[in-house]
Coordinates of C-alpha atoms and ligand atoms in Angstrom, one line a residue:
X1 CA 66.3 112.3 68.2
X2 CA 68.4 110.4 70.3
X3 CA 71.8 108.6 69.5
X4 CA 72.3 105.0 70.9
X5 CA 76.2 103.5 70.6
X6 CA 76.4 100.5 68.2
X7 CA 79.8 99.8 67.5
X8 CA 82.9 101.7 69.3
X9 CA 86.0 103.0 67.4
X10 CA 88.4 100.3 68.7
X11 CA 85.5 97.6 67.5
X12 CA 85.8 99.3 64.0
X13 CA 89.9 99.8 63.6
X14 CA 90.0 95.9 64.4
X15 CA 87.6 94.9 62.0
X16 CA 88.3 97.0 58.9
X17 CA 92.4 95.6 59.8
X18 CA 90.7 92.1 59.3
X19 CA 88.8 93.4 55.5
X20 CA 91.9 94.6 54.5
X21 CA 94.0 91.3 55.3
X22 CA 90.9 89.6 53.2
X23 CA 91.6 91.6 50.6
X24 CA 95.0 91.8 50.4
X25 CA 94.7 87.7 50.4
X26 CA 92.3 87.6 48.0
X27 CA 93.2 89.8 45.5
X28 CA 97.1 88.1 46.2
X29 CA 99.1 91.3 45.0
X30 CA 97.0 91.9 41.2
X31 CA 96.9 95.6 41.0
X32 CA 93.0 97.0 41.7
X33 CA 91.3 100.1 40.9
X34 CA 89.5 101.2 44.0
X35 CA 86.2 102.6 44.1
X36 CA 84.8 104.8 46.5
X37 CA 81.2 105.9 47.1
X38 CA 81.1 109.4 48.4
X39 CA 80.4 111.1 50.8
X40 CA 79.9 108.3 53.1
X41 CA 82.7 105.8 52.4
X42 CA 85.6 108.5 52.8
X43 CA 86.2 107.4 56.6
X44 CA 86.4 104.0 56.0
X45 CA 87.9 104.1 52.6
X46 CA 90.6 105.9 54.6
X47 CA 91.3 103.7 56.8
X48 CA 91.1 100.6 55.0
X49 CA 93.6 101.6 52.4
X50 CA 95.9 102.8 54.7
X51 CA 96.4 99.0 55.9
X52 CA 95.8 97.9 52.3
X53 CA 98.9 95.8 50.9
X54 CA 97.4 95.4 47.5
X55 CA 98.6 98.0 44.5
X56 CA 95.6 100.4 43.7
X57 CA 94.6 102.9 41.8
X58 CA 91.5 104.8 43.7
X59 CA 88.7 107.3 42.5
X60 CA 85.4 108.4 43.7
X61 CA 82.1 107.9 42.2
X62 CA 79.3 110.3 43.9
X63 CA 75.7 109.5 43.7
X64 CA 72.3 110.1 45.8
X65 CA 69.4 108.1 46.9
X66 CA 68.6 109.2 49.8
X67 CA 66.8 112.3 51.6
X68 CA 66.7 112.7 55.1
X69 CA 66.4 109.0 56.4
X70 CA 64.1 107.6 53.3
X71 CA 65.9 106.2 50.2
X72 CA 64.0 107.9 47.0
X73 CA 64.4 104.7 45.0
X74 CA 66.0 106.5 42.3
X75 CA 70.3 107.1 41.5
X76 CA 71.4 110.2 40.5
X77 CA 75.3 110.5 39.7
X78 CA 76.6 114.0 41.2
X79 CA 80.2 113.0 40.3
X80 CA 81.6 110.6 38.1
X81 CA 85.0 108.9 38.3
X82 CA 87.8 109.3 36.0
X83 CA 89.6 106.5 35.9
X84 CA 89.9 104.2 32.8
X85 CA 88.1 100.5 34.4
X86 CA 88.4 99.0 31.1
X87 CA 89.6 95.2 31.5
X88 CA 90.5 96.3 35.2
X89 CA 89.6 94.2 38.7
X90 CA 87.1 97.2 40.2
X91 CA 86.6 97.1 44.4
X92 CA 83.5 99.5 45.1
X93 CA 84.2 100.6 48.6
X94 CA 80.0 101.3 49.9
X95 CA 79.3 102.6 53.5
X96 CA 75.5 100.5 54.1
X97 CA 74.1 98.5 52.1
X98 CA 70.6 98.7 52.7
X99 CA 67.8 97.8 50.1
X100 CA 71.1 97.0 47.4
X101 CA 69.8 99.5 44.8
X102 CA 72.7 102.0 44.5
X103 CA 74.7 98.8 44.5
X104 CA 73.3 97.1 41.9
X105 CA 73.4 100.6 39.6
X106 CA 76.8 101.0 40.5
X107 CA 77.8 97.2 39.7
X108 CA 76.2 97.9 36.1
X109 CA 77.9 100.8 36.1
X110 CA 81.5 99.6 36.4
X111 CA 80.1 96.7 33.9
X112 CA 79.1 98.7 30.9
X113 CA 82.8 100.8 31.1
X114 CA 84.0 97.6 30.7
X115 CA 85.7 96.1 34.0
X116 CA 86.8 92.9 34.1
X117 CA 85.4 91.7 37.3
X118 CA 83.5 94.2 39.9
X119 CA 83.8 93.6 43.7
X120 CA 81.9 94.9 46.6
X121 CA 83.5 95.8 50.1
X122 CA 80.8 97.5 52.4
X123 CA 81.2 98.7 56.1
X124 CA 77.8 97.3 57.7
X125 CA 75.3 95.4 56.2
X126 CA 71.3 95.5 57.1
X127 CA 70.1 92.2 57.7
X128 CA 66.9 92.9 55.0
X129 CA 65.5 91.7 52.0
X130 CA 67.5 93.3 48.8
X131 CA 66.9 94.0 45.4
X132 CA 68.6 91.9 43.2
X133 CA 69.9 89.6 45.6
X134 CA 73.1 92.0 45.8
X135 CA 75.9 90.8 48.3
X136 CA 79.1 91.9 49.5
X137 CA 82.3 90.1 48.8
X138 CA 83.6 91.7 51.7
X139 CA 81.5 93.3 54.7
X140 CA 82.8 94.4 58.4
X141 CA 79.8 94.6 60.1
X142 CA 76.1 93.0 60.1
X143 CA 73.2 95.1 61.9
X144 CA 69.6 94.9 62.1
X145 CA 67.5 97.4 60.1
X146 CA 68.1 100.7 61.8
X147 CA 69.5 104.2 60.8
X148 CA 73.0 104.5 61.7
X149 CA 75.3 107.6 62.0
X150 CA 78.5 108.1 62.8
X151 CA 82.2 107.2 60.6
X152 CA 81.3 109.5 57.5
X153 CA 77.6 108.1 57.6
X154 CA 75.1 111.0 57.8
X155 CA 71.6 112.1 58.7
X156 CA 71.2 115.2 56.4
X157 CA 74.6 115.8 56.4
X158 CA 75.0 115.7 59.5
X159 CA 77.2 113.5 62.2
X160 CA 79.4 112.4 59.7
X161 CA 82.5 113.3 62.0
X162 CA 81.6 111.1 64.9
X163 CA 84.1 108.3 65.6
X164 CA 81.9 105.9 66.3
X165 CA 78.7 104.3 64.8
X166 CA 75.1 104.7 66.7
X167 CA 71.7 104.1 65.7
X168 CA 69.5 107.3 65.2
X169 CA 66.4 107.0 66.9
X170 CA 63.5 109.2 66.8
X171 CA 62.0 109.8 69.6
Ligands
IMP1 P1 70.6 101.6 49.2 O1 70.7 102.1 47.8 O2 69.2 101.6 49.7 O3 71.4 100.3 49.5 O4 71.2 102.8 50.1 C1 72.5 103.0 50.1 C2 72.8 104.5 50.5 O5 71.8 105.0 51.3 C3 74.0 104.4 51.3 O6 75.1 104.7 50.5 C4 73.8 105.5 52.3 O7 74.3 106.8 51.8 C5 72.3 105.6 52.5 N1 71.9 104.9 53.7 C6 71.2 103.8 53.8 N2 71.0 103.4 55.0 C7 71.6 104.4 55.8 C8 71.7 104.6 57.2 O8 71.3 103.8 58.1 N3 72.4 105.6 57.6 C9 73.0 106.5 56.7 N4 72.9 106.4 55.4 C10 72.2 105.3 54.9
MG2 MG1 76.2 106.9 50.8

């Protein structure tokens, strides 16, 4: 396997500054609960708050799909959050979207707890048919549809720590 540099680190602190300014506009100072989808979200989820004006309340939601590079087409929760969404604005913070399923479960999820409104910010998008039409309300980067590495996303765990994001190729 051989990694291939898609989008350096500078490239990725500029953009996710931009989301959060987005954000912060957008949700014009209403206090959020924040979502995150572990593992792969931490790094960005990280960062993005960090820059984040908007009051928040965060937790993490855990969940699987994939193994090794092939999504299973089924969600299993491995951790669930705590937080009370109940009448609350929810912002799910997603690594990839990529065929929208674990998405769309986790957009019901948030629904049937009761949330008010549910919100999606993603780090890349793959330009690909989805299920369910899903979008992202906010999205830093569109790529075509490879497997990509790097910034807390993995292949079998691994290359999670890498700074920047490359496509995975097998060769
Ligand atoms: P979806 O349910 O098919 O949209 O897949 C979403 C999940 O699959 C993401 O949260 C990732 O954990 C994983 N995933 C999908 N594509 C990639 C990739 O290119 N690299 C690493 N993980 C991926
Ligand atoms: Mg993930």
């Amino acid at each position: 396997m051989k990694l291939e540099l898609l989008i350096p680190e500078s490239e990725i602190i500029n953009k996710v500054n931009e989301i959060a300014e987005d954000i912060d506009k957008f949700f014009n100072g209403e206090k959020i609960i924040v979502i995150g989808v572990l593992k792969g979200a931490l790094f960005f989820m990280a960062d993005l708050l960090r820059r984040l004006k908007t009051p928040i309340l965060y937790d993490f939601i855990q969940v699987k799909s994939y193994e090794l590079a092939k999504s299973t087409g089924k969600i299993k929760i491995l951790k669930e959050p705590q937080v009370d969404v109940s009448d609350k604005r929810v912002l799910i913070i997603e690594d990839i979207l990529d065929t929208g399923l674990t998405v769309s479960y986790l957009k019901d999820y948030f629904k049937e707890r009761g949330a008010k409104e549910v919100y999606l910010c993603v780090l890349i998008v793959k330009k690909k048919v989805r299920v369910n039409a899903i979008e992202a309300d906010f999205k830093c980067f569109e790529i075509d549809d490879n497997f990509v590495v790097g910034y807390g996303l993995d292949y079998d765990e691994q290359l999670r720590e890498l700074k920047e994001i490359y496509i995975l190729r097998q060769c």
